[in-house]
Amino acid sequence: MTYHPKSDFVSVMMERGFLADCTDYQGLDEALMGGAKPGYIGFDATARSLHVGSLIQIMMLRWLQKTGHKPITLMGGGTTKVGDPSFRADERPLLSAEAIDDNIAGIKRVFSAYIDYSDTPTGALMLNNAEWLDDLNYLDFLRDIGRHFSINRMLSFESVKSRLDREQSLSFLEFNYMILQAYDFLELHRRYGCVLQMGGSDQWGNIVNGIDLTRRVIDGEVYGLTSPLLTTSDGKKMGKSQSGAIWLDADMLSPYEFWQFWRNTSDADVGRFLKLYTELPVDECERLGALAGAEINTAKIMLANEVTGLLHGPQAAAAAEATAREVFEKGGVGDDLPTLTLSAQDIGDGVSVVQLIVKSGLAASGKEAKRLIAENGARLDDAPLTNAGLMLDQEALRTPVKLSAGKKRHALVQLG
């Protein structure tokens, strides 16, 4: 649709490619013109960090704050006990309350890099839906809230319908998830005046449910906005790499590996990712994204530096770029490479190079490591590695050795 927004936030969402759909463009736009308004995104605590797949939502909250509004990061301490069934083929494993609390503590550290939680009109709030979900009385909840939900309508939502069409089981526990998420929006509006829920486009049904419930129960005027579910130009889900998830916590993925993920962006994605994941002006993003040939590498380094700088700080980004230059341009080792440190006990009489490739994260399995060697994609100290049966002993590892998978992925292995 062609809509010309008046509010800064909706303008940014449209210009930079964040917007997939909105329940009421004009209504939201006008609501955001009337001073600082709270808006939220919910995050379930299924791991102790978020990964790159969540970064588009984090950037939406950051822009909400930068355009004069109040972000709410809602942790799903309650809903994680149920598990979101949206577009999943099976039920999520259930976590203990202790595991959920540990995960929330880890995720909080990530948010603080992007969002200001100070006590100001636009200072963000970190909330946990266990605050209102844990003590719900089931019979009261059914009577007061459950009566507003139509099973017929819930079955029509694509996230549920796709599961049923494939004849995959959907438990009653999971079916309750969308009711609980809708109740979150009602409570946030009632307690904090929250007028906006955002999420990926797979959350559309859940968001619409929350809007309907809030209007039915307290006649609140609230809105929903979704972002596109991002895939890379080759069709892969955003946030995954050959060696696993691209975590946002430095303890789970080093700043260098994070930087390298963005440096390896395909040419076709550079302009789009600059708009979504950096704060460079839109026209500069488009100029950089349009570069061709070897010049596009300049744009990729700019992308890697900007994204890494936002999360880990400018110094970490600069160190990662310096290491990359040392490794790639000069054939050196670099100070910031991912390092696998083994004890003498780990090595014993010797450790196979295939094991080292897997343990250092350069391959997901021994089979993949052997294939890498067979296809001449592995190197040991910059020399081609052709023997998959090679064993390294303690003496060989007294000086750190450099393992490489292809031209861009490297790790050090050393004796601790």
Short mmCIF file of N, CA, C and O in Angstrom, two decimals, residues 269-379:
data_model
loop_
_atom_site.label_atom_id
_atom_site.label_comp_id
_atom_site.label_asym_id
_atom_site.label_seq_id
_atom_site.Cartn_x
_atom_site.Cartn_y
_atom_site.Cartn_z
N ASP A 269 22.79 -8.91 -0.37
CA ASP A 269 22.14 -8.57 0.90
C ASP A 269 22.71 -7.32 1.56
O ASP A 269 22.13 -6.82 2.53
N VAL A 270 23.81 -6.79 1.05
CA VAL A 270 24.53 -5.73 1.77
C VAL A 270 23.68 -4.49 1.99
O VAL A 270 23.56 -3.99 3.12
N GLY A 271 23.06 -3.97 0.94
CA GLY A 271 22.25 -2.75 1.06
C GLY A 271 21.10 -2.91 2.02
O GLY A 271 20.84 -2.06 2.89
N ARG A 272 20.40 -4.04 1.92
CA ARG A 272 19.25 -4.31 2.79
C ARG A 272 19.68 -4.44 4.25
O ARG A 272 19.05 -3.88 5.15
N PHE A 273 20.80 -5.14 4.49
CA PHE A 273 21.26 -5.34 5.86
C PHE A 273 21.78 -4.04 6.47
O PHE A 273 21.64 -3.81 7.68
N LEU A 274 22.40 -3.18 5.67
CA LEU A 274 22.85 -1.88 6.18
C LEU A 274 21.66 -1.07 6.69
O LEU A 274 21.74 -0.42 7.74
N LYS A 275 20.54 -1.11 5.98
CA LYS A 275 19.35 -0.36 6.41
C LYS A 275 18.76 -0.93 7.69
O LYS A 275 18.33 -0.19 8.58
N LEU A 276 18.74 -2.26 7.80
CA LEU A 276 18.10 -2.91 8.95
C LEU A 276 18.97 -2.92 10.19
O LEU A 276 18.47 -2.75 11.31
N TYR A 277 20.26 -3.14 10.04
CA TYR A 277 21.10 -3.47 11.19
C TYR A 277 22.10 -2.38 11.57
O TYR A 277 22.87 -2.55 12.51
N THR A 278 22.11 -1.26 10.82
CA THR A 278 22.96 -0.13 11.19
C THR A 278 22.11 1.13 11.26
O THR A 278 20.93 1.11 10.93
N GLU A 279 22.73 2.22 11.67
CA GLU A 279 22.02 3.49 11.73
C GLU A 279 22.55 4.49 10.70
O GLU A 279 22.31 5.68 10.79
N LEU A 280 23.27 3.98 9.71
CA LEU A 280 23.73 4.84 8.63
C LEU A 280 22.53 5.41 7.87
O LEU A 280 21.50 4.72 7.76
N PRO A 281 22.63 6.63 7.33
CA PRO A 281 21.51 7.19 6.57
C PRO A 281 21.10 6.27 5.40
O PRO A 281 21.95 5.59 4.83
N VAL A 282 19.82 6.28 5.09
CA VAL A 282 19.29 5.38 4.06
C VAL A 282 19.99 5.57 2.72
O VAL A 282 20.34 4.59 2.04
N ASP A 283 20.24 6.82 2.33
CA ASP A 283 20.88 7.04 1.02
C ASP A 283 22.31 6.50 1.00
O ASP A 283 22.79 5.98 -0.02
N GLU A 284 23.00 6.54 2.15
CA GLU A 284 24.35 5.98 2.24
C GLU A 284 24.28 4.44 2.16
O GLU A 284 25.14 3.82 1.52
N CYS A 285 23.29 3.85 2.79
CA CYS A 285 23.10 2.39 2.71
C CYS A 285 22.88 1.97 1.26
O CYS A 285 23.44 0.96 0.80
N GLU A 286 22.08 2.74 0.56
CA GLU A 286 21.79 2.40 -0.84
C GLU A 286 23.02 2.59 -1.72
O GLU A 286 23.28 1.79 -2.62
N ARG A 287 23.80 3.63 -1.44
CA ARG A 287 25.03 3.85 -2.22
C ARG A 287 26.01 2.69 -2.00
O ARG A 287 26.58 2.16 -2.96
N LEU A 288 26.20 2.32 -0.74
CA LEU A 288 27.14 1.23 -0.44
C LEU A 288 26.65 -0.09 -1.01
O LEU A 288 27.43 -0.89 -1.53
N GLY A 289 25.34 -0.32 -0.93
CA GLY A 289 24.78 -1.58 -1.43
C GLY A 289 24.87 -1.71 -2.94
O GLY A 289 24.82 -2.82 -3.48
N ALA A 290 25.01 -0.58 -3.62
CA ALA A 290 25.07 -0.60 -5.09
C ALA A 290 26.49 -0.75 -5.62
O ALA A 290 26.69 -0.86 -6.84
N LEU A 291 27.48 -0.76 -4.74
CA LEU A 291 28.86 -0.92 -5.20
C LEU A 291 29.04 -2.28 -5.87
O LEU A 291 28.39 -3.25 -5.51
N ALA A 292 29.92 -2.33 -6.84
CA ALA A 292 30.10 -3.58 -7.60
C ALA A 292 31.55 -4.04 -7.53
O ALA A 292 32.45 -3.29 -7.14
N GLY A 293 31.77 -5.29 -7.93
CA GLY A 293 33.12 -5.83 -8.00
C GLY A 293 33.79 -5.85 -6.64
O GLY A 293 33.16 -6.07 -5.60
N ALA A 294 35.08 -5.56 -6.63
CA ALA A 294 35.85 -5.60 -5.37
C ALA A 294 35.41 -4.50 -4.41
O ALA A 294 35.59 -4.61 -3.20
N GLU A 295 34.79 -3.43 -4.94
CA GLU A 295 34.38 -2.30 -4.08
C GLU A 295 33.32 -2.70 -3.06
O GLU A 295 33.21 -2.07 -2.01
N ILE A 296 32.53 -3.73 -3.36
CA ILE A 296 31.48 -4.14 -2.43
C ILE A 296 32.08 -4.61 -1.11
O ILE A 296 31.44 -4.55 -0.06
N ASN A 297 33.35 -5.03 -1.14
CA ASN A 297 34.01 -5.46 0.10
C ASN A 297 34.14 -4.30 1.09
O ASN A 297 34.12 -4.50 2.31
N THR A 298 34.30 -3.09 0.57
CA THR A 298 34.33 -1.90 1.44
C THR A 298 33.02 -1.77 2.19
O THR A 298 33.00 -1.47 3.40
N ALA A 299 31.92 -2.02 1.48
CA ALA A 299 30.59 -1.94 2.10
C ALA A 299 30.41 -3.04 3.14
O ALA A 299 29.81 -2.83 4.19
N LYS A 300 30.94 -4.23 2.86
CA LYS A 300 30.80 -5.35 3.80
C LYS A 300 31.59 -5.08 5.08
O LYS A 300 31.13 -5.41 6.18
N ILE A 301 32.76 -4.49 4.94
CA ILE A 301 33.56 -4.14 6.13
C ILE A 301 32.84 -3.05 6.93
O ILE A 301 32.79 -3.10 8.16
N MET A 302 32.24 -2.09 6.22
CA MET A 302 31.45 -1.04 6.89
C MET A 302 30.28 -1.67 7.66
O MET A 302 30.02 -1.34 8.82
N LEU A 303 29.58 -2.62 7.01
CA LEU A 303 28.47 -3.32 7.66
C LEU A 303 28.95 -4.05 8.92
O LEU A 303 28.36 -3.92 10.00
N ALA A 304 30.03 -4.82 8.78
CA ALA A 304 30.56 -5.59 9.91
C ALA A 304 30.97 -4.67 11.06
O ALA A 304 30.68 -4.95 12.24
N ASN A 305 31.63 -3.56 10.74
CA ASN A 305 32.08 -2.62 11.78
C ASN A 305 30.91 -1.96 12.49
O ASN A 305 30.91 -1.82 13.72
N GLU A 306 29.90 -1.53 11.72
CA GLU A 306 28.76 -0.84 12.31
C GLU A 306 27.95 -1.77 13.21
O GLU A 306 27.56 -1.40 14.32
N VAL A 307 27.66 -2.98 12.73
CA VAL A 307 26.84 -3.91 13.51
C VAL A 307 27.60 -4.38 14.76
O VAL A 307 27.05 -4.43 15.86
N THR A 308 28.87 -4.71 14.59
CA THR A 308 29.68 -5.16 15.73
C THR A 308 29.87 -4.03 16.73
O THR A 308 29.85 -4.24 17.95
N GLY A 309 30.04 -2.82 16.22
CA GLY A 309 30.21 -1.66 17.11
C GLY A 309 28.99 -1.42 17.99
O GLY A 309 29.12 -1.08 19.16
N LEU A 310 27.79 -1.59 17.42
CA LEU A 310 26.57 -1.40 18.21
C LEU A 310 26.49 -2.42 19.35
O LEU A 310 26.12 -2.08 20.47
N LEU A 311 26.84 -3.67 19.07
CA LEU A 311 26.69 -4.73 20.08
C LEU A 311 27.87 -4.79 21.04
O LEU A 311 27.70 -4.80 22.26
N HIS A 312 29.08 -4.84 20.50
CA HIS A 312 30.26 -5.09 21.33
C HIS A 312 31.12 -3.85 21.57
O HIS A 312 32.09 -3.90 22.32
N GLY A 313 30.79 -2.74 20.90
CA GLY A 313 31.56 -1.51 21.06
C GLY A 313 32.52 -1.28 19.90
O GLY A 313 33.00 -2.24 19.29
N PRO A 314 32.84 -0.01 19.60
CA PRO A 314 33.72 0.32 18.47
C PRO A 314 35.11 -0.32 18.57
O PRO A 314 35.70 -0.68 17.56
N GLN A 315 35.63 -0.45 19.79
CA GLN A 315 36.98 -1.03 19.94
C GLN A 315 37.01 -2.49 19.51
O GLN A 315 37.96 -2.94 18.87
N ALA A 316 35.96 -3.25 19.87
CA ALA A 316 35.88 -4.65 19.48
C ALA A 316 35.77 -4.77 17.96
O ALA A 316 36.36 -5.66 17.34
N ALA A 317 35.02 -3.86 17.34
CA ALA A 317 34.89 -3.87 15.88
C ALA A 317 36.23 -3.58 15.22
O ALA A 317 36.62 -4.26 14.25
N ALA A 318 36.94 -2.59 15.75
CA ALA A 318 38.25 -2.23 15.19
C ALA A 318 39.24 -3.39 15.35
O ALA A 318 40.04 -3.68 14.44
N ALA A 319 39.21 -4.05 16.52
CA ALA A 319 40.12 -5.18 16.75
C ALA A 319 39.81 -6.33 15.80
O ALA A 319 40.72 -6.99 15.27
N ALA A 320 38.53 -6.57 15.55
CA ALA A 320 38.13 -7.65 14.64
C ALA A 320 38.59 -7.34 13.21
O ALA A 320 39.11 -8.22 12.51
N GLU A 321 38.44 -6.08 12.80
CA GLU A 321 38.89 -5.71 11.45
C GLU A 321 40.40 -5.86 11.32
O GLU A 321 40.92 -6.35 10.31
N ALA A 322 41.12 -5.45 12.37
CA ALA A 322 42.59 -5.56 12.34
C ALA A 322 43.02 -7.02 12.27
O ALA A 322 43.95 -7.37 11.52
N THR A 323 42.35 -7.89 13.02
CA THR A 323 42.68 -9.32 12.99
C THR A 323 42.39 -9.88 11.60
O THR A 323 43.19 -10.66 11.06
N ALA A 324 41.25 -9.50 11.03
CA ALA A 324 40.90 -10.00 9.70
C ALA A 324 41.95 -9.57 8.67
O ALA A 324 42.37 -10.37 7.83
N ARG A 325 42.41 -8.33 8.78
CA ARG A 325 43.41 -7.85 7.83
C ARG A 325 44.72 -8.62 8.00
O ARG A 325 45.37 -9.01 7.04
N GLU A 326 45.08 -8.86 9.26
CA GLU A 326 46.31 -9.61 9.56
C GLU A 326 46.23 -11.03 8.99
O GLU A 326 47.17 -11.55 8.39
N VAL A 327 45.06 -11.67 9.19
CA VAL A 327 44.89 -13.06 8.75
C VAL A 327 44.78 -13.16 7.24
O VAL A 327 45.42 -14.00 6.60
N PHE A 328 43.96 -12.31 6.65
CA PHE A 328 43.65 -12.48 5.22
C PHE A 328 44.67 -11.81 4.30
O PHE A 328 45.07 -12.37 3.30
N GLU A 329 45.08 -10.60 4.68
CA GLU A 329 45.94 -9.85 3.75
C GLU A 329 47.42 -10.18 3.94
O GLU A 329 48.18 -10.19 2.99
N LYS A 330 47.81 -10.48 5.18
CA LYS A 330 49.23 -10.69 5.44
C LYS A 330 49.58 -12.14 5.76
O LYS A 330 50.73 -12.46 5.97
N GLY A 331 48.54 -13.00 5.82
CA GLY A 331 48.81 -14.41 6.09
C GLY A 331 49.27 -14.67 7.50
O GLY A 331 49.84 -15.71 7.81
N GLY A 332 49.02 -13.73 8.41
CA GLY A 332 49.46 -13.89 9.80
C GLY A 332 48.45 -14.65 10.63
O GLY A 332 47.50 -15.23 10.12
N VAL A 333 48.66 -14.61 11.94
CA VAL A 333 47.77 -15.34 12.85
C VAL A 333 46.67 -14.42 13.39
O VAL A 333 45.53 -14.81 13.49
N GLY A 334 46.99 -13.20 13.74
CA GLY A 334 45.98 -12.28 14.27
C GLY A 334 45.78 -12.49 15.76
O GLY A 334 45.87 -13.60 16.26
N ASP A 335 45.51 -11.40 16.48
CA ASP A 335 45.40 -11.47 17.94
C ASP A 335 44.02 -11.88 18.43
O ASP A 335 43.86 -12.26 19.58
N ASP A 336 43.03 -11.78 17.58
CA ASP A 336 41.65 -11.88 18.05
C ASP A 336 40.92 -13.11 17.50
O ASP A 336 39.71 -13.21 17.58
N LEU A 337 41.66 -14.06 16.92
CA LEU A 337 41.02 -15.24 16.34
C LEU A 337 40.41 -16.12 17.43
O LEU A 337 40.93 -16.19 18.53
N PRO A 338 39.28 -16.80 17.12
CA PRO A 338 38.74 -17.78 18.06
C PRO A 338 39.82 -18.80 18.42
O PRO A 338 40.52 -19.29 17.53
N THR A 339 39.97 -19.08 19.70
CA THR A 339 41.05 -19.96 20.14
C THR A 339 40.51 -21.14 20.94
O THR A 339 39.72 -20.96 21.86
N LEU A 340 40.96 -22.33 20.57
CA LEU A 340 40.64 -23.55 21.30
C LEU A 340 41.86 -23.92 22.13
O LEU A 340 42.94 -24.16 21.58
N THR A 341 41.70 -23.93 23.45
CA THR A 341 42.82 -24.26 24.34
C THR A 341 42.60 -25.65 24.93
O THR A 341 41.57 -25.91 25.56
N LEU A 342 43.55 -26.53 24.71
CA LEU A 342 43.46 -27.91 25.18
C LEU A 342 44.46 -28.17 26.29
O LEU A 342 45.57 -27.61 26.26
N SER A 343 44.09 -29.01 27.24
CA SER A 343 45.04 -29.41 28.29
C SER A 343 45.81 -30.63 27.80
O SER A 343 45.42 -31.30 26.84
N ALA A 344 46.93 -30.93 28.49
CA ALA A 344 47.71 -32.12 28.15
C ALA A 344 46.83 -33.37 28.26
O ALA A 344 46.96 -34.32 27.47
N GLN A 345 45.91 -33.35 29.22
CA GLN A 345 45.00 -34.48 29.40
C GLN A 345 44.07 -34.64 28.20
O GLN A 345 43.77 -35.75 27.77
N ASP A 346 43.59 -33.50 27.65
CA ASP A 346 42.73 -33.54 26.46
C ASP A 346 43.44 -34.19 25.29
O ASP A 346 42.84 -34.93 24.49
N ILE A 347 44.74 -33.90 25.18
CA ILE A 347 45.50 -34.36 24.01
C ILE A 347 45.96 -35.80 24.17
O ILE A 347 45.91 -36.59 23.22
N GLY A 348 46.36 -36.17 25.39
CA GLY A 348 46.83 -37.54 25.64
C GLY A 348 47.99 -37.89 24.73
O GLY A 348 48.96 -37.13 24.61
N ASP A 349 47.88 -39.04 24.06
CA ASP A 349 48.94 -39.47 23.13
C ASP A 349 48.82 -38.78 21.78
O ASP A 349 49.69 -38.96 20.92
N GLY A 350 47.77 -38.04 21.59
CA GLY A 350 47.58 -37.35 20.31
C GLY A 350 46.11 -37.12 20.04
O GLY A 350 45.24 -37.83 20.56
N VAL A 351 45.80 -36.08 19.28
CA VAL A 351 44.42 -35.75 18.94
C VAL A 351 44.34 -35.58 17.43
O VAL A 351 45.24 -35.01 16.80
N SER A 352 43.26 -36.10 16.82
CA SER A 352 43.17 -36.06 15.36
C SER A 352 42.82 -34.65 14.88
O SER A 352 42.11 -33.90 15.56
N VAL A 353 43.32 -34.31 13.73
CA VAL A 353 43.05 -32.99 13.17
C VAL A 353 41.57 -32.83 12.87
O VAL A 353 41.02 -31.73 12.94
N VAL A 354 40.88 -33.95 12.57
CA VAL A 354 39.43 -33.90 12.33
C VAL A 354 38.71 -33.44 13.59
O VAL A 354 37.83 -32.57 13.56
N GLN A 355 39.11 -33.99 14.75
CA GLN A 355 38.52 -33.57 16.03
C GLN A 355 38.76 -32.09 16.29
O GLN A 355 37.88 -31.37 16.78
N LEU A 356 39.95 -31.64 15.98
CA LEU A 356 40.29 -30.23 16.22
C LEU A 356 39.45 -29.30 15.35
O LEU A 356 39.03 -28.23 15.81
N ILE A 357 39.20 -29.70 14.12
CA ILE A 357 38.38 -28.88 13.22
C ILE A 357 36.96 -28.76 13.78
O ILE A 357 36.35 -27.68 13.77
N VAL A 358 36.44 -29.87 14.32
CA VAL A 358 35.08 -29.85 14.89
C VAL A 358 35.06 -29.04 16.20
O VAL A 358 34.21 -28.16 16.38
N LYS A 359 36.01 -29.32 17.11
CA LYS A 359 36.03 -28.64 18.41
C LYS A 359 36.25 -27.14 18.28
O LYS A 359 35.78 -26.36 19.12
N SER A 360 36.95 -26.71 17.25
CA SER A 360 37.20 -25.28 17.07
C SER A 360 36.04 -24.58 16.37
O SER A 360 36.09 -23.37 16.15
N GLY A 361 35.00 -25.34 16.00
CA GLY A 361 33.81 -24.74 15.40
C GLY A 361 33.88 -24.52 13.90
O GLY A 361 33.00 -23.89 13.31
N LEU A 362 34.93 -25.05 13.25
CA LEU A 362 35.06 -24.86 11.80
C LEU A 362 34.23 -25.87 11.01
O LEU A 362 34.03 -25.71 9.80
N ALA A 363 33.76 -26.92 11.66
CA ALA A 363 32.87 -27.90 11.04
C ALA A 363 31.91 -28.41 12.10
O ALA A 363 32.25 -28.45 13.29
N ALA A 364 30.71 -28.78 11.68
CA ALA A 364 29.68 -29.20 12.64
C ALA A 364 29.84 -30.66 13.05
O ALA A 364 29.31 -31.07 14.08
N SER A 365 30.56 -31.45 12.26
CA SER A 365 30.69 -32.88 12.55
C SER A 365 31.98 -33.41 11.95
O SER A 365 32.60 -32.77 11.09
N GLY A 366 32.40 -34.62 12.41
CA GLY A 366 33.59 -35.25 11.85
C GLY A 366 33.42 -35.52 10.37
O GLY A 366 34.37 -35.37 9.58
N LYS A 367 32.21 -35.90 9.97
CA LYS A 367 31.93 -36.18 8.55
C LYS A 367 32.16 -34.93 7.71
O LYS A 367 32.77 -34.96 6.64
N GLU A 368 31.66 -33.78 8.23
CA GLU A 368 31.82 -32.52 7.50
C GLU A 368 33.30 -32.11 7.45
O GLU A 368 33.79 -31.62 6.42
N ALA A 369 34.04 -32.35 8.54
CA ALA A 369 35.47 -32.02 8.57
C ALA A 369 36.24 -32.85 7.55
O ALA A 369 37.11 -32.34 6.83
N LYS A 370 35.92 -34.14 7.48
CA LYS A 370 36.60 -35.02 6.50
C LYS A 370 36.29 -34.59 5.07
O LYS A 370 37.16 -34.63 4.20
N ARG A 371 35.05 -34.19 4.83
CA ARG A 371 34.69 -33.72 3.49
C ARG A 371 35.45 -32.44 3.14
O ARG A 371 35.92 -32.25 2.01
N LEU A 372 35.59 -31.57 4.14
CA LEU A 372 36.34 -30.32 3.95
C LEU A 372 37.79 -30.63 3.53
O LEU A 372 38.32 -30.01 2.60
N ILE A 373 38.39 -31.61 4.19
CA ILE A 373 39.77 -32.00 3.86
C ILE A 373 39.83 -32.63 2.47
O ILE A 373 40.70 -32.30 1.66
N ALA A 374 38.88 -33.51 2.18
CA ALA A 374 38.86 -34.21 0.88
C ALA A 374 38.69 -33.25 -0.28
O ALA A 374 39.20 -33.47 -1.38
N GLU A 375 37.96 -32.14 -0.03
CA GLU A 375 37.69 -31.17 -1.10
C GLU A 375 38.72 -30.03 -1.11
O GLU A 375 38.50 -28.98 -1.71
N ASN A 376 39.86 -30.26 -0.40
CA ASN A 376 40.95 -29.28 -0.36
C ASN A 376 40.53 -27.93 0.23
O ASN A 376 41.06 -26.88 -0.15
N GLY A 377 39.55 -27.97 1.16
CA GLY A 377 39.08 -26.72 1.78
C GLY A 377 39.71 -26.44 3.12
O GLY A 377 39.42 -25.41 3.73
N ALA A 378 40.55 -27.36 3.63
CA ALA A 378 41.15 -27.17 4.96
C ALA A 378 42.64 -26.87 4.84
O ALA A 378 43.33 -27.37 3.95
N ARG A 379 43.11 -26.03 5.78
CA ARG A 379 44.55 -25.70 5.80
C ARG A 379 45.05 -25.76 7.24
O ARG A 379 44.30 -25.47 8.18
#
